[in-house]
mmCIF file with all atom_site columns, C-alpha atoms in Angstrom:
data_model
loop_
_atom_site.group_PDB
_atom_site.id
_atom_site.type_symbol
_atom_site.label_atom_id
_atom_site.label_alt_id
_atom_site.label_comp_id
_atom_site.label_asym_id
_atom_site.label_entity_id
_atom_site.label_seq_id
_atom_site.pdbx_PDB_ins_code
_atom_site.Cartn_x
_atom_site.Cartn_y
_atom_site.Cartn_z
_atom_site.occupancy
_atom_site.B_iso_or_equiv
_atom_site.pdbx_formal_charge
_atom_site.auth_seq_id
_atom_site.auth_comp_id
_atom_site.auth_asym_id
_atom_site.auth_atom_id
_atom_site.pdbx_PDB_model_num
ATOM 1   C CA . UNK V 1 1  ? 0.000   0.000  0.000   1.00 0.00 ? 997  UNK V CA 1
ATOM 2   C CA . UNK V 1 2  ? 1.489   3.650  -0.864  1.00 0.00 ? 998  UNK V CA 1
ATOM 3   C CA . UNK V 1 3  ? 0.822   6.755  0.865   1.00 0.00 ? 999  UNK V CA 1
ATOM 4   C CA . UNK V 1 4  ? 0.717   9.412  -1.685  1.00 0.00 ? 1000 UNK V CA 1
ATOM 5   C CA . UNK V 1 5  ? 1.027   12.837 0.065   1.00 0.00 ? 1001 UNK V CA 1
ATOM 6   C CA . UNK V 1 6  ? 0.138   15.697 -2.342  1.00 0.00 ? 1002 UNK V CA 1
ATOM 7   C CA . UNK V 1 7  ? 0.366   19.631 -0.618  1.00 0.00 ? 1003 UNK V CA 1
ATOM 8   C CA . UNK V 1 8  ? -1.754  21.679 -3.643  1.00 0.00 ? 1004 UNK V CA 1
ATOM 9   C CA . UNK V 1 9  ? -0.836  25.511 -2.556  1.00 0.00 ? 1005 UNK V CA 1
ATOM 10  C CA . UNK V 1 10 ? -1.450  28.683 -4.387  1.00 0.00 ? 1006 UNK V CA 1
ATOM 11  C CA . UNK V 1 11 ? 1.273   29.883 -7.026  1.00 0.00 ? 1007 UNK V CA 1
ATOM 12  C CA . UNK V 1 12 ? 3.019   33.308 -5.804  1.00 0.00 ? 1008 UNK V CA 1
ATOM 13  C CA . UNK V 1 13 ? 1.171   35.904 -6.299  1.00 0.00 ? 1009 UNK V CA 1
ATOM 14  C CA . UNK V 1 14 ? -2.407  34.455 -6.938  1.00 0.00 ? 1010 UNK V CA 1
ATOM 15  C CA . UNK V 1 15 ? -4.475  35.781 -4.464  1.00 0.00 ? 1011 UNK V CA 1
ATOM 16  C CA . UNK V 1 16 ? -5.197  33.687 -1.294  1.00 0.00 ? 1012 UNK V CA 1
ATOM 17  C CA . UNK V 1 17 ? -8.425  35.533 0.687   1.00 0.00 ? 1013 UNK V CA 1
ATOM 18  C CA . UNK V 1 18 ? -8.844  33.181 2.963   1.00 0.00 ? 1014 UNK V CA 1
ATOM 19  C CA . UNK V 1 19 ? -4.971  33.851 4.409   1.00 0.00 ? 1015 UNK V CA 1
ATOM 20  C CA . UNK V 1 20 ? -5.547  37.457 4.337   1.00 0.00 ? 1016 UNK V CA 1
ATOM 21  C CA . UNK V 1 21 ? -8.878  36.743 6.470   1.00 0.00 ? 1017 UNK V CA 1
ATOM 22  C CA . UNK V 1 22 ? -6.645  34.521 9.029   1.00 0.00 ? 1018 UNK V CA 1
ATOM 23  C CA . UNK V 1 23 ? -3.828  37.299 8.991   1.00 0.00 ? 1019 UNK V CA 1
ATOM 24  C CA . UNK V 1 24 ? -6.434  39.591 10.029  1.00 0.00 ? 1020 UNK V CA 1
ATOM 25  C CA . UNK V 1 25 ? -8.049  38.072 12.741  1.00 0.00 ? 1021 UNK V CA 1
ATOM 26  C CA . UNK V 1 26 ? -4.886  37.048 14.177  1.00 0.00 ? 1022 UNK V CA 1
ATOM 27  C CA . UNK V 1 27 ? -3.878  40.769 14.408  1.00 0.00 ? 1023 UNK V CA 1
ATOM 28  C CA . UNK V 1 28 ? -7.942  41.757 15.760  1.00 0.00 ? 1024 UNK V CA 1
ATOM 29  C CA . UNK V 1 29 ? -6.928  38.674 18.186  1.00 0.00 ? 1025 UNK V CA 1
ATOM 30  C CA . UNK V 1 30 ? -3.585  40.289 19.655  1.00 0.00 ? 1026 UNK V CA 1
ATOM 31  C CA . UNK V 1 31 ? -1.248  38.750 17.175  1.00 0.00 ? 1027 UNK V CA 1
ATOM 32  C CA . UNK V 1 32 ? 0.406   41.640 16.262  1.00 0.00 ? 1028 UNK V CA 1
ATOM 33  C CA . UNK V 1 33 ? 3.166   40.185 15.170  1.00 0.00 ? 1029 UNK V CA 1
ATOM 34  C CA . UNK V 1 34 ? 1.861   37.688 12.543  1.00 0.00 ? 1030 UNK V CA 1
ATOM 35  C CA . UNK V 1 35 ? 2.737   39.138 9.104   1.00 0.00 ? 1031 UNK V CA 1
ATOM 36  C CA . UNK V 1 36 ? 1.202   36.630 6.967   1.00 0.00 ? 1032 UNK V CA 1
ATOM 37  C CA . UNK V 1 37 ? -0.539  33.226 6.224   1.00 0.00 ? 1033 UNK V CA 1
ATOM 38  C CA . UNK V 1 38 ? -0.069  30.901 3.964   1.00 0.00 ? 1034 UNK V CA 1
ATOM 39  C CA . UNK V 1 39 ? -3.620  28.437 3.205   1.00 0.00 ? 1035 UNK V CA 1
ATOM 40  C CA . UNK V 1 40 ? -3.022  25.200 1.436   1.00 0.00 ? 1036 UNK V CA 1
ATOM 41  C CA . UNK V 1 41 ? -4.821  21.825 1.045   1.00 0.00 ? 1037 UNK V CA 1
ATOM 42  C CA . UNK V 1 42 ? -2.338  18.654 1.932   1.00 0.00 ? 1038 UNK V CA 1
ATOM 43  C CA . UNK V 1 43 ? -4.597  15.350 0.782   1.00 0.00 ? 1039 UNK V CA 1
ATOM 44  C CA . UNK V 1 44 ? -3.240  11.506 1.785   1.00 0.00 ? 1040 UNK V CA 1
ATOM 45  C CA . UNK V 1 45 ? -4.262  8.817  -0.993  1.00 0.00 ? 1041 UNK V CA 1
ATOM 46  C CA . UNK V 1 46 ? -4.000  5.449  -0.384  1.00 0.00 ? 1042 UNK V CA 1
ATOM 47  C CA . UNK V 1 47 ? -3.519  3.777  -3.228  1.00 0.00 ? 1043 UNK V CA 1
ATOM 48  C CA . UNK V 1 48 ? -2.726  -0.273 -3.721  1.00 0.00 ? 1044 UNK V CA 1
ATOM 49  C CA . UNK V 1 49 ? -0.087  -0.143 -5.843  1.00 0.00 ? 1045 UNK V CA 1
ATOM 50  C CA . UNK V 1 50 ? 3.985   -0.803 -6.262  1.00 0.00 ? 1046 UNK V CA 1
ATOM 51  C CA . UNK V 1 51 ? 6.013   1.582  -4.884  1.00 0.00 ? 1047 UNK V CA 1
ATOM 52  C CA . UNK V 1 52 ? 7.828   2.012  -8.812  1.00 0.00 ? 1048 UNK V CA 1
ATOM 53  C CA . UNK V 1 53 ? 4.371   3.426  -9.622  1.00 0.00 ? 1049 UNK V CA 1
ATOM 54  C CA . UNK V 1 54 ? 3.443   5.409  -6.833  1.00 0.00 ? 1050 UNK V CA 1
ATOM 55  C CA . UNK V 1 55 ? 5.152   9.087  -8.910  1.00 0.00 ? 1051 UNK V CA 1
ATOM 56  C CA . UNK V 1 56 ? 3.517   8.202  -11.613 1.00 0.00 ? 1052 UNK V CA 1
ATOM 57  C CA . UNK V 1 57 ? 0.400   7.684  -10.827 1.00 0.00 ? 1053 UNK V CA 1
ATOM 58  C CA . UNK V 1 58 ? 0.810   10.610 -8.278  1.00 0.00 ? 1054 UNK V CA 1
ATOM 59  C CA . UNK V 1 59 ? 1.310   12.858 -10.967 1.00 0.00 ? 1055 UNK V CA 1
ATOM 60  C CA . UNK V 1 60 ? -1.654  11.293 -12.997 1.00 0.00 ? 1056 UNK V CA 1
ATOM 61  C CA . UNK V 1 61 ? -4.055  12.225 -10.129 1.00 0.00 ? 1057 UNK V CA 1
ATOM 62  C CA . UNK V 1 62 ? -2.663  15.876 -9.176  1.00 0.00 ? 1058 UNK V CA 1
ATOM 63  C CA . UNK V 1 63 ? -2.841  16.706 -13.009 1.00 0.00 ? 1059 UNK V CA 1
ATOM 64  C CA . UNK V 1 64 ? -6.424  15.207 -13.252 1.00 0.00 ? 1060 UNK V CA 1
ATOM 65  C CA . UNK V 1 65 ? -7.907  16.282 -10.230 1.00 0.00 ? 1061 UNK V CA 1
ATOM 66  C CA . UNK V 1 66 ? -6.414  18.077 -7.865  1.00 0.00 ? 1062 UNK V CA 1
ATOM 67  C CA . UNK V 1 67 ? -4.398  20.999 -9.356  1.00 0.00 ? 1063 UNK V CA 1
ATOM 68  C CA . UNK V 1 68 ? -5.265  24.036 -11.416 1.00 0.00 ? 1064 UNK V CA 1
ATOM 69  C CA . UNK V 1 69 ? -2.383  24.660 -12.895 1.00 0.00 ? 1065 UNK V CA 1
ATOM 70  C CA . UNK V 1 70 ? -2.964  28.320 -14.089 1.00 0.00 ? 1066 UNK V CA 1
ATOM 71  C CA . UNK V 1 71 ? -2.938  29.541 -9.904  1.00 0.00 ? 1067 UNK V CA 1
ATOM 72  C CA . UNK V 1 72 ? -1.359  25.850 -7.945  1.00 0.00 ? 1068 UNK V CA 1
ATOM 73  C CA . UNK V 1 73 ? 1.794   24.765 -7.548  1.00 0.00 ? 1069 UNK V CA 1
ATOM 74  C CA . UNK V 1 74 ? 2.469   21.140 -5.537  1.00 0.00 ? 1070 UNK V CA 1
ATOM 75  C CA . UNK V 1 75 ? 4.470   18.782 -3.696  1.00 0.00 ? 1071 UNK V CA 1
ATOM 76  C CA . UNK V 1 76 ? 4.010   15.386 -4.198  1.00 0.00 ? 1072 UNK V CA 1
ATOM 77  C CA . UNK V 1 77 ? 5.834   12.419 -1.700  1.00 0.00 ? 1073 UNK V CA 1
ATOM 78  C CA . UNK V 1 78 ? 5.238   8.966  -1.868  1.00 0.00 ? 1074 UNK V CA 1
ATOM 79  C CA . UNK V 1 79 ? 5.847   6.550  0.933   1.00 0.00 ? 1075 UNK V CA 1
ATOM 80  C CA . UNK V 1 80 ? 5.368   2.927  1.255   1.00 0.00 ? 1076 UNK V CA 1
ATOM 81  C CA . UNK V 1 81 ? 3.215   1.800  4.503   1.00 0.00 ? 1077 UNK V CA 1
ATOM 82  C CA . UNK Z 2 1  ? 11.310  35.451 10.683  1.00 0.00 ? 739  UNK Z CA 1
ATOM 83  C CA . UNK Z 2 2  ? 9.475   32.020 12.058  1.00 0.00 ? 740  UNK Z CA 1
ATOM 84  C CA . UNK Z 2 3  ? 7.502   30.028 9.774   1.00 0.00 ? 741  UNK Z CA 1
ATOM 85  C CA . UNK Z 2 4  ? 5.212   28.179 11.496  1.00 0.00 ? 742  UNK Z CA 1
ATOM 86  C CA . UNK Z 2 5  ? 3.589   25.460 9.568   1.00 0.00 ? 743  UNK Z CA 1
ATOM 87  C CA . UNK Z 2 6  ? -0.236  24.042 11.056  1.00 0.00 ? 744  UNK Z CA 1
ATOM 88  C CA . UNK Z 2 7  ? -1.264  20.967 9.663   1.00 0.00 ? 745  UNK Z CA 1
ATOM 89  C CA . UNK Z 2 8  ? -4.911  20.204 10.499  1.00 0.00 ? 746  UNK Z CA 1
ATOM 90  C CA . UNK Z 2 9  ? -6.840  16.840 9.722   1.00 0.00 ? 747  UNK Z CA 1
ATOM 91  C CA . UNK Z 2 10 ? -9.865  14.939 10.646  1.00 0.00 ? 748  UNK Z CA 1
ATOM 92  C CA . UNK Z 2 11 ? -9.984  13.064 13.948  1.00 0.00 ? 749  UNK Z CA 1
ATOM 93  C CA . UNK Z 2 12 ? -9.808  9.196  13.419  1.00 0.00 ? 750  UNK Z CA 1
ATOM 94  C CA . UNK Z 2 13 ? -13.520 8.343  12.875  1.00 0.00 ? 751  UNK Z CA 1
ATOM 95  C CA . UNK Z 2 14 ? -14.868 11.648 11.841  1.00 0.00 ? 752  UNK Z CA 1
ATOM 96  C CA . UNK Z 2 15 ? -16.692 11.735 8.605   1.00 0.00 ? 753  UNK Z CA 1
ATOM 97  C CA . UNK Z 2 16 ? -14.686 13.381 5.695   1.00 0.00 ? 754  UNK Z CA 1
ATOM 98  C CA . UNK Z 2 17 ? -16.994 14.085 3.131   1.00 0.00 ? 755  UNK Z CA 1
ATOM 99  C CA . UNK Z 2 18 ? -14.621 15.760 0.642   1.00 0.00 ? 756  UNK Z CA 1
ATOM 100 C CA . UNK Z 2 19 ? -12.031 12.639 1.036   1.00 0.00 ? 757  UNK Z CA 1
ATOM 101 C CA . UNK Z 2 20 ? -14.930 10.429 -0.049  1.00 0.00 ? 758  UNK Z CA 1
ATOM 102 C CA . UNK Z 2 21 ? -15.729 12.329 -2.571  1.00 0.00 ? 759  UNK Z CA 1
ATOM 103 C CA . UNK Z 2 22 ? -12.594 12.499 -3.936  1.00 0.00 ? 760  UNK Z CA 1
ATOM 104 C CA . UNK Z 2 23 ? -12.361 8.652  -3.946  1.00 0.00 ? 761  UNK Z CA 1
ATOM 105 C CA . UNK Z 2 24 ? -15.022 8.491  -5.412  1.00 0.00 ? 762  UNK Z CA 1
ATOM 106 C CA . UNK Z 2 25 ? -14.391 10.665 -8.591  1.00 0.00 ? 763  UNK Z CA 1
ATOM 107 C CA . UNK Z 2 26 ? -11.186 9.255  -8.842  1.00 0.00 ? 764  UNK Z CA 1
ATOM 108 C CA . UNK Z 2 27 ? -12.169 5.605  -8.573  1.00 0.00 ? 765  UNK Z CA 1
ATOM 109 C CA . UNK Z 2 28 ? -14.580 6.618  -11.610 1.00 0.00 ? 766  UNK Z CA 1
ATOM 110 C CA . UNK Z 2 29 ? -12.348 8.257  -13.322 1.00 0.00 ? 767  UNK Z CA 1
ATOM 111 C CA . UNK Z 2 30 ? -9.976  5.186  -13.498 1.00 0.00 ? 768  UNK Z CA 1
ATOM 112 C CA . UNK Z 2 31 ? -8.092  5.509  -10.391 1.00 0.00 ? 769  UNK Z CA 1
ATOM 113 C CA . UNK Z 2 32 ? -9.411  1.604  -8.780  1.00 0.00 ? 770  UNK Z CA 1
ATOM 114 C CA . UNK Z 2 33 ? -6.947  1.126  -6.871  1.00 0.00 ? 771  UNK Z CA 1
ATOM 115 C CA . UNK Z 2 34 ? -7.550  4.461  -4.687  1.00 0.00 ? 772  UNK Z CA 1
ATOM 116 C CA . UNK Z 2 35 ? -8.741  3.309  -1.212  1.00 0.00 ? 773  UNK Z CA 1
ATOM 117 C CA . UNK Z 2 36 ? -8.900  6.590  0.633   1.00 0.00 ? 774  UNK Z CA 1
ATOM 118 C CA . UNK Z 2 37 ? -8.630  10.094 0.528   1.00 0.00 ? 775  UNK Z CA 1
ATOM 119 C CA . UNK Z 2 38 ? -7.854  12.333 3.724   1.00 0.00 ? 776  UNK Z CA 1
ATOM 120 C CA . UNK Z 2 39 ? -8.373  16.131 3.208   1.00 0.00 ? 777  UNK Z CA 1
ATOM 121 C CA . UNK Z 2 40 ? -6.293  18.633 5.724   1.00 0.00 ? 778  UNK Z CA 1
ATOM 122 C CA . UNK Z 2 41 ? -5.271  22.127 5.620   1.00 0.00 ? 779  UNK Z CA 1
ATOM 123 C CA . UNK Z 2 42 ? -1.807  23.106 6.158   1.00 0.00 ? 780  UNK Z CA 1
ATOM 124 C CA . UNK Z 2 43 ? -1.394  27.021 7.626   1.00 0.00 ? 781  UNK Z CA 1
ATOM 125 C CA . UNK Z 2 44 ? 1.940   28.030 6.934   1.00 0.00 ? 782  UNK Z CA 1
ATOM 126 C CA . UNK Z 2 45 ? 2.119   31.669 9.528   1.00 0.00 ? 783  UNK Z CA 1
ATOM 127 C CA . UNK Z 2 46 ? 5.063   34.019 9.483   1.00 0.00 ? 784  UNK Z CA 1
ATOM 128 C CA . UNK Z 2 47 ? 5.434   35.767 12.538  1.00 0.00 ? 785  UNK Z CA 1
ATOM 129 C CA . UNK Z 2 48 ? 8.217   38.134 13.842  1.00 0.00 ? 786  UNK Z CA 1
ATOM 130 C CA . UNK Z 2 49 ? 9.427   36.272 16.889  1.00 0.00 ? 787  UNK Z CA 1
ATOM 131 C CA . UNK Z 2 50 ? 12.297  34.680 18.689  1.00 0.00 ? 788  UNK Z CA 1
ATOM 132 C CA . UNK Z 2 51 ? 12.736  30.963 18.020  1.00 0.00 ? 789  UNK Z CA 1
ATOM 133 C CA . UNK Z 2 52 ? 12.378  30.367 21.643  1.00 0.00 ? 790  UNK Z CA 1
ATOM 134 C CA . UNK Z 2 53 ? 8.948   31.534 21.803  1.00 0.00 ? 791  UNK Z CA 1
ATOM 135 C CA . UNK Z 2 54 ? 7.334   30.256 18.046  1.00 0.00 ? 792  UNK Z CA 1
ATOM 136 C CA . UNK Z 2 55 ? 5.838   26.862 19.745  1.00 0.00 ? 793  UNK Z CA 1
ATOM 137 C CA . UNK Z 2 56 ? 4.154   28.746 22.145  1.00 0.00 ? 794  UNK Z CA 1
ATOM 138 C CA . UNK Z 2 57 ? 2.847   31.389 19.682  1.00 0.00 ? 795  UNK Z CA 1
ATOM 139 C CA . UNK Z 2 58 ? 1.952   28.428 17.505  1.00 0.00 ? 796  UNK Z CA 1
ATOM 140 C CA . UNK Z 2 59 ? -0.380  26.726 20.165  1.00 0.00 ? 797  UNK Z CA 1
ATOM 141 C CA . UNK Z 2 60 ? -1.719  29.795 21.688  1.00 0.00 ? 798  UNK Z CA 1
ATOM 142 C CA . UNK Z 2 61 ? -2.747  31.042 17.843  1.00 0.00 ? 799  UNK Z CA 1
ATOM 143 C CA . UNK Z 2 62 ? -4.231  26.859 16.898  1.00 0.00 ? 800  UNK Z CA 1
ATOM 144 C CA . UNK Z 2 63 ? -6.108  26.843 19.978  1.00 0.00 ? 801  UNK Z CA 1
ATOM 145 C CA . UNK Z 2 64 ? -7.525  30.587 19.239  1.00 0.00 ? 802  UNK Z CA 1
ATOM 146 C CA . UNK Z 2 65 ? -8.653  30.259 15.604  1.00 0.00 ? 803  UNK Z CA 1
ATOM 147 C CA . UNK Z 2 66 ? -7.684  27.047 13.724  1.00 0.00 ? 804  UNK Z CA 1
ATOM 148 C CA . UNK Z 2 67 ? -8.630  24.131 15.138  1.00 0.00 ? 805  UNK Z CA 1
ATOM 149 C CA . UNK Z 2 68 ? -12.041 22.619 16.672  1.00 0.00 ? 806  UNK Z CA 1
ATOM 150 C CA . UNK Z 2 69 ? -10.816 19.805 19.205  1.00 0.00 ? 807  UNK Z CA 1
ATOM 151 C CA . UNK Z 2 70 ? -13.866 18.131 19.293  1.00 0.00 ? 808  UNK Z CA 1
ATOM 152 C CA . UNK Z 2 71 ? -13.308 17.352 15.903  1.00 0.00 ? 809  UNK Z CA 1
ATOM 153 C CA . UNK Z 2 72 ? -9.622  18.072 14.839  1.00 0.00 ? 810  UNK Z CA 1
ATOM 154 C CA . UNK Z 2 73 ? -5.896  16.692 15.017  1.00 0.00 ? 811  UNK Z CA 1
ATOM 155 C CA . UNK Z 2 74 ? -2.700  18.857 14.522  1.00 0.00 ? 812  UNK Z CA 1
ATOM 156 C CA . UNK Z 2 75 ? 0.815   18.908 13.578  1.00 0.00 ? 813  UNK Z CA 1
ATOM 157 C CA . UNK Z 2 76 ? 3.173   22.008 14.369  1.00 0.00 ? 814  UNK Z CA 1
ATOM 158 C CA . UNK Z 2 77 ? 6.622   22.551 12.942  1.00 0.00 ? 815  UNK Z CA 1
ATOM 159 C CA . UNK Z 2 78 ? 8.394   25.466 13.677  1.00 0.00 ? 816  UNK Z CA 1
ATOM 160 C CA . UNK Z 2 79 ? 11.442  27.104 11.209  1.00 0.00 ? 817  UNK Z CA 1
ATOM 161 C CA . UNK Z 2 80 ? 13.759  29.663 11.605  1.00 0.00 ? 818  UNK Z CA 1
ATOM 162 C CA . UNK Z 2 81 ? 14.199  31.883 8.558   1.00 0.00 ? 819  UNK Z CA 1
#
């Protein structure tokens, strides 16, 4: 069984509202010191295959599914469990 | 600089409804051998602090805004840069 671990975040400088929002609140909240956040999505997939696949198909999924490419960059790792 | 990096996932037995669904599509769109899908968030922060300080900040600021306990598990790393 692989663990593919895939961390889709926006490209720099694409927008991200929902880290300006956290920013924000975190200053309202007495974080003054917090300059700026960062949002991105990290998903697991199991997958049942050989670890001599698990990039490939990796990058199959990511490219299919999970990754605009126009505003995302990612980080794909693939471990064997 | 810290970077503090928040990962934040699903308790073990709470429903993820956007891991399912991405099983889902992806087990129709080919992808059989996909067993499961966990969805997190990862929250990378950049504060101005002293390294000495930037795992308390970190809890103090997961506890305040990001996470629900009831229904959440986290990860904190802390960087220098």
């Amino acid at each position: 069984m692989l663990k593919l671990v895939v961390v889709v975040k926006f490209k720099e400088g694409i927008d991200d509202p929902e880290g300006k929002s956290i920013t924000h609140s975190l200053n309202l909240l007495g974080f003054e010191n917090v300059k700026r956040v960062n949002v991105a999505k990290q998903y697991e997939i199991f997958v049942d295959a050989d670890i001599s696949k698990g990039r490939e198909i990796g990058e199959k999924i990511v490219k299919k599914l999970l990754v605009n490419p126009v505003i995302h960059d990612y980080e794909l790792r693939v471990e064997e469990i």
